[in-house]
């Protein structure tokens, strides 16, 4: 599905984010930035070992050795990926909805977009942050992701935003949510 918001495009597709040729892809990482399973593992594997070294440097140089807080974002190169850059963000673990999870998830999308703008990137691909290992309900996550992205794109000339869903089922959830948001627009 394709939507147009101002001068910007917002596209939903089913696919593997590691194959996307956007300027930047977003990683649903954990605070250590040292890799893991799911999309994080796939991105580290496809980018090669240099991305792990880059993440370690970010931890040391930008975070004074601390973990990346939930909702925040950092950037590295993409190394062996088709994408030139990777923005690593940490989604919230779903704890039932009482631990500020919706706001933190919105921050992931907002901060990733701000980071992409700051680096003058004009195309970005997101996965469905937090809806795998971190168990955020996908219907709720889709509404938050798309509401945040649509309002960002209304306010900023950016370029192309793509959400790369890993299953037809997730695609259908995001499509239903985007159709509803575009009707309300
Ligand atoms: N391309 C696109 N989407 C993918 C891919 C891929 N190659 N692989 C998986 N997905 P998850 P989280 C989908 O668990 O919930 C990691 O271990 C997947 O089907 O990757 O934010 C990190 O290190 C799901 O829809 O991320 C953290 O510890 C979505 O990506 C933790 O998992 C997100 O699932 C983060 O958990």
PDB file of C-alpha atoms and ligand atoms in Angstrom:
ATOM      1  CA  UNK A   1       0.000   0.000   0.000  1.00  0.00           C
ATOM      2  CA  UNK A   2       1.205   3.522  -0.863  1.00  0.00           C
ATOM      3  CA  UNK A   3       0.113   6.762   0.765  1.00  0.00           C
ATOM      4  CA  UNK A   4       1.157  10.321  -0.022  1.00  0.00           C
ATOM      5  CA  UNK A   5       1.595  12.771   2.835  1.00  0.00           C
ATOM      6  CA  UNK A   6       2.565  16.252   1.682  1.00  0.00           C
ATOM      7  CA  UNK A   7       5.533  15.681  -0.640  1.00  0.00           C
ATOM      8  CA  UNK A   8       6.388  12.391   1.060  1.00  0.00           C
ATOM      9  CA  UNK A   9       5.622   8.760   0.310  1.00  0.00           C
ATOM     10  CA  UNK A  10       4.701   6.165   2.937  1.00  0.00           C
ATOM     11  CA  UNK A  11       4.719   2.591   1.709  1.00  0.00           C
ATOM     12  CA  UNK A  12       3.871  -0.732   3.349  1.00  0.00           C
ATOM     13  CA  UNK A  13       5.383  -3.913   1.953  1.00  0.00           C
ATOM     14  CA  UNK A  14       6.149  -7.502   2.889  1.00  0.00           C
ATOM     15  CA  UNK A  15       9.837  -8.312   2.752  1.00  0.00           C
ATOM     16  CA  UNK A  16      13.236  -8.690   4.360  1.00  0.00           C
ATOM     17  CA  UNK A  17      14.551  -5.345   5.585  1.00  0.00           C
ATOM     18  CA  UNK A  18      18.179  -6.419   5.077  1.00  0.00           C
ATOM     19  CA  UNK A  19      17.555  -6.334   1.309  1.00  0.00           C
ATOM     20  CA  UNK A  20      16.115  -2.807   1.217  1.00  0.00           C
ATOM     21  CA  UNK A  21      17.991  -0.264  -0.877  1.00  0.00           C
ATOM     22  CA  UNK A  22      16.823   2.755   1.085  1.00  0.00           C
ATOM     23  CA  UNK A  23      19.463   5.219   2.349  1.00  0.00           C
ATOM     24  CA  UNK A  24      18.959   3.826   5.840  1.00  0.00           C
ATOM     25  CA  UNK A  25      17.237   0.905   7.519  1.00  0.00           C
ATOM     26  CA  UNK A  26      16.128   0.881  11.141  1.00  0.00           C
ATOM     27  CA  UNK A  27      17.141  -1.877  13.538  1.00  0.00           C
ATOM     28  CA  UNK A  28      14.918  -3.017  16.410  1.00  0.00           C
ATOM     29  CA  UNK A  29      17.903  -3.482  18.706  1.00  0.00           C
ATOM     30  CA  UNK A  30      18.350  -3.941  22.425  1.00  0.00           C
ATOM     31  CA  UNK A  31      20.144  -1.543  24.741  1.00  0.00           C
ATOM     32  CA  UNK A  32      23.469  -3.362  24.534  1.00  0.00           C
ATOM     33  CA  UNK A  33      23.688  -2.712  20.751  1.00  0.00           C
ATOM     34  CA  UNK A  34      25.612  -5.987  20.558  1.00  0.00           C
ATOM     35  CA  UNK A  35      23.101  -7.822  18.376  1.00  0.00           C
ATOM     36  CA  UNK A  36      20.488 -10.440  19.199  1.00  0.00           C
ATOM     37  CA  UNK A  37      17.796 -12.446  17.447  1.00  0.00           C
ATOM     38  CA  UNK A  38      15.005 -11.399  15.107  1.00  0.00           C
ATOM     39  CA  UNK A  39      15.586  -8.453  12.810  1.00  0.00           C
ATOM     40  CA  UNK A  40      18.604  -7.367  14.885  1.00  0.00           C
ATOM     41  CA  UNK A  41      20.349 -10.697  14.258  1.00  0.00           C
ATOM     42  CA  UNK A  42      19.492 -10.569  10.559  1.00  0.00           C
ATOM     43  CA  UNK A  43      20.857  -7.026  10.183  1.00  0.00           C
ATOM     44  CA  UNK A  44      24.107  -7.823  12.019  1.00  0.00           C
ATOM     45  CA  UNK A  45      24.579 -10.963   9.933  1.00  0.00           C
ATOM     46  CA  UNK A  46      23.963  -9.189   6.622  1.00  0.00           C
ATOM     47  CA  UNK A  47      26.008  -6.081   7.509  1.00  0.00           C
ATOM     48  CA  UNK A  48      29.020  -8.106   8.668  1.00  0.00           C
ATOM     49  CA  UNK A  49      31.278  -7.857  11.711  1.00  0.00           C
ATOM     50  CA  UNK A  50      32.169  -4.220  11.160  1.00  0.00           C
ATOM     51  CA  UNK A  51      28.732  -3.144  12.348  1.00  0.00           C
ATOM     52  CA  UNK A  52      29.349  -4.779  15.726  1.00  0.00           C
ATOM     53  CA  UNK A  53      32.616  -2.829  16.068  1.00  0.00           C
ATOM     54  CA  UNK A  54      30.769   0.361  15.091  1.00  0.00           C
ATOM     55  CA  UNK A  55      28.095  -0.335  17.722  1.00  0.00           C
ATOM     56  CA  UNK A  56      30.783  -0.909  20.346  1.00  0.00           C
ATOM     57  CA  UNK A  57      32.356   2.443  19.426  1.00  0.00           C
ATOM     58  CA  UNK A  58      28.965   4.162  19.777  1.00  0.00           C
ATOM     59  CA  UNK A  59      28.576   2.614  23.234  1.00  0.00           C
ATOM     60  CA  UNK A  60      32.008   3.893  24.294  1.00  0.00           C
ATOM     61  CA  UNK A  61      32.098   7.264  22.562  1.00  0.00           C
ATOM     62  CA  UNK A  62      28.490   8.459  22.545  1.00  0.00           C
ATOM     63  CA  UNK A  63      26.975   6.630  25.503  1.00  0.00           C
ATOM     64  CA  UNK A  64      29.975   6.580  27.897  1.00  0.00           C
ATOM     65  CA  UNK A  65      29.695   2.792  28.066  1.00  0.00           C
ATOM     66  CA  UNK A  66      26.017   2.848  29.020  1.00  0.00           C
ATOM     67  CA  UNK A  67      23.227   1.035  27.212  1.00  0.00           C
ATOM     68  CA  UNK A  68      21.076   2.876  24.672  1.00  0.00           C
ATOM     69  CA  UNK A  69      17.913   3.918  26.537  1.00  0.00           C
ATOM     70  CA  UNK A  70      14.555   2.636  25.254  1.00  0.00           C
ATOM     71  CA  UNK A  71      13.027   5.004  22.697  1.00  0.00           C
ATOM     72  CA  UNK A  72      16.347   6.573  21.649  1.00  0.00           C
ATOM     73  CA  UNK A  73      18.287   6.108  18.414  1.00  0.00           C
ATOM     74  CA  UNK A  74      21.896   6.035  17.195  1.00  0.00           C
ATOM     75  CA  UNK A  75      23.357   5.658  13.704  1.00  0.00           C
ATOM     76  CA  UNK A  76      26.125   3.551  12.147  1.00  0.00           C
ATOM     77  CA  UNK A  77      27.116   2.806   8.590  1.00  0.00           C
ATOM     78  CA  UNK A  78      25.460  -0.154   6.854  1.00  0.00           C
ATOM     79  CA  UNK A  79      28.711  -1.892   5.788  1.00  0.00           C
ATOM     80  CA  UNK A  80      27.769  -4.912   3.642  1.00  0.00           C
ATOM     81  CA  UNK A  81      24.077  -3.983   3.496  1.00  0.00           C
ATOM     82  CA  UNK A  82      22.551  -2.343   0.413  1.00  0.00           C
ATOM     83  CA  UNK A  83      21.476   0.497   2.750  1.00  0.00           C
ATOM     84  CA  UNK A  84      24.239   3.024   3.489  1.00  0.00           C
ATOM     85  CA  UNK A  85      23.270   3.469   7.140  1.00  0.00           C
ATOM     86  CA  UNK A  86      21.549   1.698  10.012  1.00  0.00           C
ATOM     87  CA  UNK A  87      19.659   3.576  12.715  1.00  0.00           C
ATOM     88  CA  UNK A  88      19.535   1.426  15.832  1.00  0.00           C
ATOM     89  CA  UNK A  89      16.663   2.041  18.214  1.00  0.00           C
ATOM     90  CA  UNK A  90      15.401   0.149  21.247  1.00  0.00           C
ATOM     91  CA  UNK A  91      11.690  -0.532  21.415  1.00  0.00           C
ATOM     92  CA  UNK A  92       9.875  -1.055  24.708  1.00  0.00           C
ATOM     93  CA  UNK A  93       9.236  -4.531  26.083  1.00  0.00           C
ATOM     94  CA  UNK A  94       5.438  -4.937  26.389  1.00  0.00           C
ATOM     95  CA  UNK A  95       4.564  -5.130  30.076  1.00  0.00           C
ATOM     96  CA  UNK A  96       0.793  -4.851  29.730  1.00  0.00           C
ATOM     97  CA  UNK A  97       0.663  -1.190  28.720  1.00  0.00           C
ATOM     98  CA  UNK A  98       1.258   0.408  32.099  1.00  0.00           C
ATOM     99  CA  UNK A  99       4.980   1.089  31.717  1.00  0.00           C
ATOM    100  CA  UNK A 100       4.795   3.977  29.230  1.00  0.00           C
ATOM    101  CA  UNK A 101       5.220   1.547  26.323  1.00  0.00           C
ATOM    102  CA  UNK A 102       3.090   3.529  23.800  1.00  0.00           C
ATOM    103  CA  UNK A 103       5.054   6.768  24.322  1.00  0.00           C
ATOM    104  CA  UNK A 104       8.365   4.923  24.174  1.00  0.00           C
ATOM    105  CA  UNK A 105       7.401   3.176  20.938  1.00  0.00           C
ATOM    106  CA  UNK A 106       6.364   6.504  19.374  1.00  0.00           C
ATOM    107  CA  UNK A 107       9.752   7.920  20.428  1.00  0.00           C
ATOM    108  CA  UNK A 108      11.537   5.162  18.492  1.00  0.00           C
ATOM    109  CA  UNK A 109       9.864   6.262  15.245  1.00  0.00           C
ATOM    110  CA  UNK A 110      10.178   9.989  15.973  1.00  0.00           C
ATOM    111  CA  UNK A 111      13.843   9.803  16.983  1.00  0.00           C
ATOM    112  CA  UNK A 112      14.738   7.591  14.000  1.00  0.00           C
ATOM    113  CA  UNK A 113      13.102  10.113  11.636  1.00  0.00           C
ATOM    114  CA  UNK A 114      14.885  13.031  13.331  1.00  0.00           C
ATOM    115  CA  UNK A 115      18.192  11.183  13.021  1.00  0.00           C
ATOM    116  CA  UNK A 116      17.577  10.484   9.319  1.00  0.00           C
ATOM    117  CA  UNK A 117      16.690  14.142   8.684  1.00  0.00           C
ATOM    118  CA  UNK A 118      19.791  15.319  10.547  1.00  0.00           C
ATOM    119  CA  UNK A 119      21.943  13.156   8.270  1.00  0.00           C
ATOM    120  CA  UNK A 120      20.106  14.413   5.156  1.00  0.00           C
ATOM    121  CA  UNK A 121      18.878  10.928   4.279  1.00  0.00           C
ATOM    122  CA  UNK A 122      15.776  10.815   2.108  1.00  0.00           C
ATOM    123  CA  UNK A 123      14.624   7.195   2.237  1.00  0.00           C
ATOM    124  CA  UNK A 124      14.200   4.946   5.256  1.00  0.00           C
ATOM    125  CA  UNK A 125      12.859   1.463   5.948  1.00  0.00           C
ATOM    126  CA  UNK A 126      11.433   0.430   9.325  1.00  0.00           C
ATOM    127  CA  UNK A 127      10.624  -3.018  10.686  1.00  0.00           C
ATOM    128  CA  UNK A 128       7.687  -3.508  13.053  1.00  0.00           C
ATOM    129  CA  UNK A 129       9.560  -2.445  16.189  1.00  0.00           C
ATOM    130  CA  UNK A 130       8.789  -4.309  19.459  1.00  0.00           C
ATOM    131  CA  UNK A 131       6.196  -6.701  17.997  1.00  0.00           C
ATOM    132  CA  UNK A 132       8.457  -9.776  17.974  1.00  0.00           C
ATOM    133  CA  UNK A 133      10.491 -10.820  21.016  1.00  0.00           C
ATOM    134  CA  UNK A 134       9.304  -7.692  22.884  1.00  0.00           C
ATOM    135  CA  UNK A 135       5.616  -8.801  22.525  1.00  0.00           C
ATOM    136  CA  UNK A 136       4.009  -5.411  21.842  1.00  0.00           C
ATOM    137  CA  UNK A 137       0.510  -6.188  20.414  1.00  0.00           C
ATOM    138  CA  UNK A 138       0.835  -5.637  16.672  1.00  0.00           C
ATOM    139  CA  UNK A 139      -2.513  -3.819  16.155  1.00  0.00           C
ATOM    140  CA  UNK A 140      -1.618  -1.263  18.813  1.00  0.00           C
ATOM    141  CA  UNK A 141       1.981  -0.976  17.597  1.00  0.00           C
ATOM    142  CA  UNK A 142       0.804  -0.385  14.017  1.00  0.00           C
ATOM    143  CA  UNK A 143      -1.470   2.479  15.117  1.00  0.00           C
ATOM    144  CA  UNK A 144       1.369   4.104  17.076  1.00  0.00           C
ATOM    145  CA  UNK A 145       3.967   3.622  14.328  1.00  0.00           C
ATOM    146  CA  UNK A 146       1.738   4.978  11.578  1.00  0.00           C
ATOM    147  CA  UNK A 147       0.254   7.864  13.567  1.00  0.00           C
ATOM    148  CA  UNK A 148       3.767   8.981  14.512  1.00  0.00           C
ATOM    149  CA  UNK A 149       5.108   8.676  10.966  1.00  0.00           C
ATOM    150  CA  UNK A 150       2.109  10.373   9.341  1.00  0.00           C
ATOM    151  CA  UNK A 151       2.293  13.349  11.701  1.00  0.00           C
ATOM    152  CA  UNK A 152       6.071  13.608  11.195  1.00  0.00           C
ATOM    153  CA  UNK A 153       5.641  13.567   7.411  1.00  0.00           C
ATOM    154  CA  UNK A 154       2.927  16.239   7.590  1.00  0.00           C
ATOM    155  CA  UNK A 155       5.424  18.536   9.280  1.00  0.00           C
ATOM    156  CA  UNK A 156       8.672  17.728   7.456  1.00  0.00           C
ATOM    157  CA  UNK A 157       9.672  17.371   3.824  1.00  0.00           C
ATOM    158  CA  UNK A 158      11.555  14.066   3.948  1.00  0.00           C
ATOM    159  CA  UNK A 159      11.196  11.651   1.036  1.00  0.00           C
ATOM    160  CA  UNK A 160      10.218   7.989   1.179  1.00  0.00           C
ATOM    161  CA  UNK A 161       9.321   5.989   4.278  1.00  0.00           C
ATOM    162  CA  UNK A 162       8.811   2.266   3.965  1.00  0.00           C
ATOM    163  CA  UNK A 163       7.606  -0.212   6.560  1.00  0.00           C
ATOM    164  CA  UNK A 164       8.893  -3.678   5.772  1.00  0.00           C
ATOM    165  CA  UNK A 165       6.638  -6.264   7.369  1.00  0.00           C
ATOM    166  CA  UNK A 166       7.876  -9.800   7.758  1.00  0.00           C
ATOM    167  CA  UNK A 167       4.513 -11.569   7.268  1.00  0.00           C
ATOM    168  CA  UNK A 168       1.301 -11.099   5.296  1.00  0.00           C
ATOM    169  CA  UNK A 169      -0.574 -11.085   8.609  1.00  0.00           C
ATOM    170  CA  UNK A 170       1.442  -8.111   9.906  1.00  0.00           C
ATOM    171  CA  UNK A 171       1.061  -6.359   6.547  1.00  0.00           C
ATOM    172  CA  UNK A 172      -2.730  -6.689   6.774  1.00  0.00           C
ATOM    173  CA  UNK A 173      -2.731  -5.203  10.281  1.00  0.00           C
ATOM    174  CA  UNK A 174      -0.613  -2.218   9.192  1.00  0.00           C
ATOM    175  CA  UNK A 175      -2.717  -1.737   6.043  1.00  0.00           C
ATOM    176  CA  UNK A 176      -5.976  -1.617   8.014  1.00  0.00           C
ATOM    177  CA  UNK A 177      -4.421   0.896  10.402  1.00  0.00           C
ATOM    178  CA  UNK A 178      -3.024   3.120   7.632  1.00  0.00           C
ATOM    179  CA  UNK A 179      -6.341   3.121   5.744  1.00  0.00           C
ATOM    180  CA  UNK A 180      -8.106   4.288   8.911  1.00  0.00           C
ATOM    181  CA  UNK A 181      -5.520   7.017   9.598  1.00  0.00           C
ATOM    182  CA  UNK A 182      -5.653   8.300   5.997  1.00  0.00           C
ATOM    183  CA  UNK A 183      -9.463   8.482   6.118  1.00  0.00           C
ATOM    184  CA  UNK A 184      -9.296  10.583   9.292  1.00  0.00           C
ATOM    185  CA  UNK A 185      -6.633  12.867   7.802  1.00  0.00           C
TER     186      UNK A 185
HETATM  187  N1  LIG B   1      13.086  -8.077   7.983  1.00  0.00           N
HETATM  188  C1  LIG B   1      11.976  -7.453   8.436  1.00  0.00           C
HETATM  189  N2  LIG B   1      11.369  -7.775   9.584  1.00  0.00           N
HETATM  190  C2  LIG B   1      11.903  -8.788  10.307  1.00  0.00           C
HETATM  191  C3  LIG B   1      13.069  -9.495   9.908  1.00  0.00           C
HETATM  192  C4  LIG B   1      13.664  -9.101   8.686  1.00  0.00           C
HETATM  193  N3  LIG B   1      14.765  -9.692   8.225  1.00  0.00           N
HETATM  194  N4  LIG B   1      13.337 -10.445  10.858  1.00  0.00           N
HETATM  195  C5  LIG B   1      12.385 -10.346  11.792  1.00  0.00           C
HETATM  196  N5  LIG B   1      11.514  -9.373  11.467  1.00  0.00           N
HETATM  197  P1  LIG B   1      12.039  -8.608  16.726  1.00  0.00           P
HETATM  198  P2  LIG B   1      11.570  -6.676  18.916  1.00  0.00           P
HETATM  199  C6  LIG B   1      10.310  -8.902  12.175  1.00  0.00           C
HETATM  200  O1  LIG B   1      11.845  -9.745  17.652  1.00  0.00           O
HETATM  201  O2  LIG B   1      10.226  -7.250  19.190  1.00  0.00           O
HETATM  202  C7  LIG B   1      16.185  -8.977  19.290  1.00  0.00           C
HETATM  203  O3  LIG B   1      16.764 -10.126  19.827  1.00  0.00           O
HETATM  204  C8  LIG B   1       9.666  -9.828  13.179  1.00  0.00           C
HETATM  205  O4  LIG B   1       8.889 -10.817  12.522  1.00  0.00           O
HETATM  206  O5  LIG B   1      13.160  -8.671  15.763  1.00  0.00           O
HETATM  207  O6  LIG B   1      11.714  -5.172  18.854  1.00  0.00           O
HETATM  208  C9  LIG B   1      16.861  -7.691  19.773  1.00  0.00           C
HETATM  209  O7  LIG B   1      18.236  -7.872  20.029  1.00  0.00           O
HETATM  210  C10 LIG B   1       8.810  -8.833  13.950  1.00  0.00           C
HETATM  211  O8  LIG B   1       7.612  -8.562  13.224  1.00  0.00           O
HETATM  212  O9  LIG B   1      12.223  -7.192  17.529  1.00  0.00           O
HETATM  213  C11 LIG B   1      16.104  -7.391  21.028  1.00  0.00           C
HETATM  214  O10 LIG B   1      16.623  -8.088  22.141  1.00  0.00           O
HETATM  215  C12 LIG B   1       9.639  -7.551  13.950  1.00  0.00           C
HETATM  216  O11 LIG B   1      10.665  -7.767  12.952  1.00  0.00           O
HETATM  217  C13 LIG B   1      14.712  -7.863  20.739  1.00  0.00           C
HETATM  218  O12 LIG B   1      14.851  -8.886  19.747  1.00  0.00           O
HETATM  219  C14 LIG B   1      10.308  -7.227  15.269  1.00  0.00           C
HETATM  220  O13 LIG B   1      10.681  -8.425  15.937  1.00  0.00           O
HETATM  221  C15 LIG B   1      13.849  -6.781  20.150  1.00  0.00           C
HETATM  222  O14 LIG B   1      12.531  -7.256  20.019  1.00  0.00           O
END
